[in-house]
Amino acid sequence: MQDPGGGRQRPHDAEADEILLKKGIFVIPDVLCNAGGVTAATSSGAGLQSFFWTEDEVNQRLDQIMTKAFHQVHDIWVKENPKAPLTMRQAAYMLAVKRVLRQS
């Protein structure tokens, strides 16, 4: 069975990304696959300061955040790919750099 993402705390490295890209295998980068746990922990921790969130509320918010993040990365990947082959990991890094620059 193929693992379409860099999950299970064993991300693919950049060399593996390139090989999979050449084979036409779509890979969701580890930064997205593994971000859900950190995001949920941060969100629920923030909620504890003023109110408690139910598991359903945390899951709903997490789904919204992760889906939005995936689409933002995917949109960059689609937009930039005609110019040069780009992995989803590279698209995720591009989004991260854009966000940092926006905060500067």
JSON list of C-alpha atoms in Angstrom, two decimals:
[
{"chain": "A", "resi": 1, "resn": "MET", "atom": "CA", "xyz": [0.00, 0.00, 0.00]},
{"chain": "A", "resi": 2, "resn": "GLN", "atom": "CA", "xyz": [1.34, 3.41, -0.93]},
{"chain": "A", "resi": 3, "resn": "ASP", "atom": "CA", "xyz": [1.60, 6.09, 1.72]},
{"chain": "A", "resi": 4, "resn": "PRO", "atom": "CA", "xyz": [0.45, 9.29, -0.03]},
{"chain": "A", "resi": 5, "resn": "GLY", "atom": "CA", "xyz": [1.82, 11.48, 2.73]},
{"chain": "A", "resi": 6, "resn": "GLY", "atom": "CA", "xyz": [4.78, 12.01, 4.94]},
{"chain": "A", "resi": 7, "resn": "GLY", "atom": "CA", "xyz": [2.87, 10.87, 7.98]},
{"chain": "A", "resi": 8, "resn": "ARG", "atom": "CA", "xyz": [3.47, 8.53, 10.87]},
{"chain": "A", "resi": 9, "resn": "GLN", "atom": "CA", "xyz": [6.32, 10.78, 12.05]},
{"chain": "A", "resi": 10, "resn": "ARG", "atom": "CA", "xyz": [8.48, 9.38, 9.25]},
{"chain": "A", "resi": 11, "resn": "PRO", "atom": "CA", "xyz": [8.48, 12.06, 6.58]},
{"chain": "A", "resi": 12, "resn": "HIS", "atom": "CA", "xyz": [9.87, 11.53, 3.12]},
{"chain": "A", "resi": 13, "resn": "ASP", "atom": "CA", "xyz": [13.04, 13.47, 2.48]},
{"chain": "A", "resi": 14, "resn": "ALA", "atom": "CA", "xyz": [13.50, 15.89, -0.42]},
{"chain": "A", "resi": 15, "resn": "GLU", "atom": "CA", "xyz": [15.21, 13.21, -2.54]},
{"chain": "A", "resi": 16, "resn": "ALA", "atom": "CA", "xyz": [12.25, 10.86, -2.08]},
{"chain": "A", "resi": 17, "resn": "ASP", "atom": "CA", "xyz": [9.88, 13.70, -2.99]},
{"chain": "A", "resi": 18, "resn": "GLU", "atom": "CA", "xyz": [11.73, 14.17, -6.29]},
{"chain": "A", "resi": 19, "resn": "ILE", "atom": "CA", "xyz": [11.58, 10.44, -7.11]},
{"chain": "A", "resi": 20, "resn": "LEU", "atom": "CA", "xyz": [7.87, 10.25, -6.30]},
{"chain": "A", "resi": 21, "resn": "LEU", "atom": "CA", "xyz": [7.21, 13.44, -8.31]},
{"chain": "A", "resi": 22, "resn": "LYS", "atom": "CA", "xyz": [8.92, 11.92, -11.37]},
{"chain": "A", "resi": 23, "resn": "LYS", "atom": "CA", "xyz": [6.76, 8.80, -10.96]},
{"chain": "A", "resi": 24, "resn": "GLY", "atom": "CA", "xyz": [3.62, 10.95, -10.84]},
{"chain": "A", "resi": 25, "resn": "ILE", "atom": "CA", "xyz": [2.80, 10.05, -7.23]},
{"chain": "A", "resi": 26, "resn": "PHE", "atom": "CA", "xyz": [1.05, 12.84, -5.37]},
{"chain": "A", "resi": 27, "resn": "VAL", "atom": "CA", "xyz": [2.52, 13.29, -1.89]},
{"chain": "A", "resi": 28, "resn": "ILE", "atom": "CA", "xyz": [1.00, 15.34, 0.90]},
{"chain": "A", "resi": 29, "resn": "PRO", "atom": "CA", "xyz": [4.01, 16.77, 2.75]},
{"chain": "A", "resi": 30, "resn": "ASP", "atom": "CA", "xyz": [4.74, 15.84, 6.34]},
{"chain": "A", "resi": 31, "resn": "VAL", "atom": "CA", "xyz": [4.28, 19.44, 7.42]},
{"chain": "A", "resi": 32, "resn": "LEU", "atom": "CA", "xyz": [0.57, 19.03, 6.58]},
{"chain": "A", "resi": 33, "resn": "CYS", "atom": "CA", "xyz": [0.14, 15.38, 7.56]},
{"chain": "A", "resi": 34, "resn": "ASN", "atom": "CA", "xyz": [1.62, 15.82, 11.01]},
{"chain": "A", "resi": 35, "resn": "ALA", "atom": "CA", "xyz": [0.34, 19.32, 11.79]},
{"chain": "A", "resi": 36, "resn": "GLY", "atom": "CA", "xyz": [-3.11, 18.23, 12.99]},
{"chain": "A", "resi": 37, "resn": "GLY", "atom": "CA", "xyz": [-1.97, 17.04, 16.41]},
{"chain": "A", "resi": 38, "resn": "VAL", "atom": "CA", "xyz": [0.01, 20.19, 17.14]},
{"chain": "A", "resi": 39, "resn": "THR", "atom": "CA", "xyz": [-2.81, 22.38, 15.84]},
{"chain": "A", "resi": 40, "resn": "ALA", "atom": "CA", "xyz": [-5.40, 20.57, 17.97]},
{"chain": "A", "resi": 41, "resn": "ALA", "atom": "CA", "xyz": [-3.21, 20.73, 21.07]},
{"chain": "A", "resi": 42, "resn": "THR", "atom": "CA", "xyz": [-2.56, 24.43, 20.58]},
{"chain": "A", "resi": 43, "resn": "SER", "atom": "CA", "xyz": [-6.23, 25.15, 19.89]},
{"chain": "A", "resi": 44, "resn": "SER", "atom": "CA", "xyz": [-7.53, 23.21, 22.86]},
{"chain": "A", "resi": 45, "resn": "GLY", "atom": "CA", "xyz": [-4.85, 24.67, 25.10]},
{"chain": "A", "resi": 46, "resn": "ALA", "atom": "CA", "xyz": [-5.82, 28.17, 24.08]},
{"chain": "A", "resi": 47, "resn": "GLY", "atom": "CA", "xyz": [-9.45, 27.32, 24.76]},
{"chain": "A", "resi": 48, "resn": "LEU", "atom": "CA", "xyz": [-8.67, 26.24, 28.31]},
{"chain": "A", "resi": 49, "resn": "GLN", "atom": "CA", "xyz": [-7.73, 29.78, 29.27]},
{"chain": "A", "resi": 50, "resn": "SER", "atom": "CA", "xyz": [-11.29, 31.07, 28.97]},
{"chain": "A", "resi": 51, "resn": "PHE", "atom": "CA", "xyz": [-13.58, 28.13, 28.19]},
{"chain": "A", "resi": 52, "resn": "PHE", "atom": "CA", "xyz": [-13.54, 24.43, 27.39]},
{"chain": "A", "resi": 53, "resn": "TRP", "atom": "CA", "xyz": [-14.07, 23.10, 23.90]},
{"chain": "A", "resi": 54, "resn": "THR", "atom": "CA", "xyz": [-15.72, 19.77, 23.38]},
{"chain": "A", "resi": 55, "resn": "GLU", "atom": "CA", "xyz": [-13.98, 17.12, 21.32]},
{"chain": "A", "resi": 56, "resn": "ASP", "atom": "CA", "xyz": [-16.45, 17.80, 18.52]},
{"chain": "A", "resi": 57, "resn": "GLU", "atom": "CA", "xyz": [-15.63, 21.53, 18.57]},
{"chain": "A", "resi": 58, "resn": "VAL", "atom": "CA", "xyz": [-11.89, 20.85, 18.44]},
{"chain": "A", "resi": 59, "resn": "ASN", "atom": "CA", "xyz": [-12.37, 18.37, 15.58]},
{"chain": "A", "resi": 60, "resn": "GLN", "atom": "CA", "xyz": [-14.58, 20.79, 13.66]},
{"chain": "A", "resi": 61, "resn": "ARG", "atom": "CA", "xyz": [-12.10, 23.64, 14.01]},
{"chain": "A", "resi": 62, "resn": "LEU", "atom": "CA", "xyz": [-9.20, 21.33, 13.19]},
{"chain": "A", "resi": 63, "resn": "ASP", "atom": "CA", "xyz": [-10.95, 20.12, 10.04]},
{"chain": "A", "resi": 64, "resn": "GLN", "atom": "CA", "xyz": [-11.51, 23.73, 8.92]},
{"chain": "A", "resi": 65, "resn": "ILE", "atom": "CA", "xyz": [-7.91, 24.76, 9.62]},
{"chain": "A", "resi": 66, "resn": "MET", "atom": "CA", "xyz": [-6.30, 21.71, 8.02]},
{"chain": "A", "resi": 67, "resn": "THR", "atom": "CA", "xyz": [-8.57, 21.76, 4.96]},
{"chain": "A", "resi": 68, "resn": "LYS", "atom": "CA", "xyz": [-7.83, 25.45, 4.41]},
{"chain": "A", "resi": 69, "resn": "ALA", "atom": "CA", "xyz": [-4.08, 24.85, 4.80]},
{"chain": "A", "resi": 70, "resn": "PHE", "atom": "CA", "xyz": [-4.16, 21.95, 2.34]},
{"chain": "A", "resi": 71, "resn": "HIS", "atom": "CA", "xyz": [-6.02, 24.02, -0.26]},
{"chain": "A", "resi": 72, "resn": "GLN", "atom": "CA", "xyz": [-3.64, 26.97, 0.16]},
{"chain": "A", "resi": 73, "resn": "VAL", "atom": "CA", "xyz": [-0.63, 24.71, -0.44]},
{"chain": "A", "resi": 74, "resn": "HIS", "atom": "CA", "xyz": [-2.34, 22.87, -3.30]},
{"chain": "A", "resi": 75, "resn": "ASP", "atom": "CA", "xyz": [-3.26, 26.17, -4.99]},
{"chain": "A", "resi": 76, "resn": "ILE", "atom": "CA", "xyz": [0.40, 27.26, -4.93]},
{"chain": "A", "resi": 77, "resn": "TRP", "atom": "CA", "xyz": [1.43, 23.83, -6.26]},
{"chain": "A", "resi": 78, "resn": "VAL", "atom": "CA", "xyz": [-1.03, 24.06, -9.16]},
{"chain": "A", "resi": 79, "resn": "LYS", "atom": "CA", "xyz": [-0.14, 27.68, -9.97]},
{"chain": "A", "resi": 80, "resn": "GLU", "atom": "CA", "xyz": [3.64, 27.21, -9.89]},
{"chain": "A", "resi": 81, "resn": "ASN", "atom": "CA", "xyz": [3.91, 23.76, -11.52]},
{"chain": "A", "resi": 82, "resn": "PRO", "atom": "CA", "xyz": [3.63, 24.90, -15.15]},
{"chain": "A", "resi": 83, "resn": "LYS", "atom": "CA", "xyz": [6.76, 27.02, -14.57]},
{"chain": "A", "resi": 84, "resn": "ALA", "atom": "CA", "xyz": [8.87, 24.20, -13.10]},
{"chain": "A", "resi": 85, "resn": "PRO", "atom": "CA", "xyz": [8.24, 20.83, -11.46]},
{"chain": "A", "resi": 86, "resn": "LEU", "atom": "CA", "xyz": [7.35, 21.55, -7.87]},
{"chain": "A", "resi": 87, "resn": "THR", "atom": "CA", "xyz": [6.62, 19.22, -4.97]},
{"chain": "A", "resi": 88, "resn": "MET", "atom": "CA", "xyz": [3.86, 19.84, -2.46]},
{"chain": "A", "resi": 89, "resn": "ARG", "atom": "CA", "xyz": [6.58, 20.18, 0.20]},
{"chain": "A", "resi": 90, "resn": "GLN", "atom": "CA", "xyz": [8.13, 23.04, -1.79]},
{"chain": "A", "resi": 91, "resn": "ALA", "atom": "CA", "xyz": [4.69, 24.64, -2.15]},
{"chain": "A", "resi": 92, "resn": "ALA", "atom": "CA", "xyz": [4.20, 24.36, 1.63]},
{"chain": "A", "resi": 93, "resn": "TYR", "atom": "CA", "xyz": [7.55, 26.06, 2.20]},
{"chain": "A", "resi": 94, "resn": "MET", "atom": "CA", "xyz": [6.59, 28.81, -0.26]},
{"chain": "A", "resi": 95, "resn": "LEU", "atom": "CA", "xyz": [3.39, 29.43, 1.70]},
{"chain": "A", "resi": 96, "resn": "ALA", "atom": "CA", "xyz": [5.34, 29.50, 4.97]},
{"chain": "A", "resi": 97, "resn": "VAL", "atom": "CA", "xyz": [7.83, 32.04, 3.61]},
{"chain": "A", "resi": 98, "resn": "LYS", "atom": "CA", "xyz": [4.99, 34.23, 2.29]},
{"chain": "A", "resi": 99, "resn": "ARG", "atom": "CA", "xyz": [3.36, 34.19, 5.73]},
{"chain": "A", "resi": 100, "resn": "VAL", "atom": "CA", "xyz": [6.62, 35.12, 7.47]},
{"chain": "A", "resi": 101, "resn": "LEU", "atom": "CA", "xyz": [7.25, 37.96, 5.04]},
{"chain": "A", "resi": 102, "resn": "ARG", "atom": "CA", "xyz": [3.71, 39.24, 5.58]},
{"chain": "A", "resi": 103, "resn": "GLN", "atom": "CA", "xyz": [4.41, 39.45, 9.32]},
{"chain": "A", "resi": 104, "resn": "SER", "atom": "CA", "xyz": [7.68, 41.38, 8.83]}
]
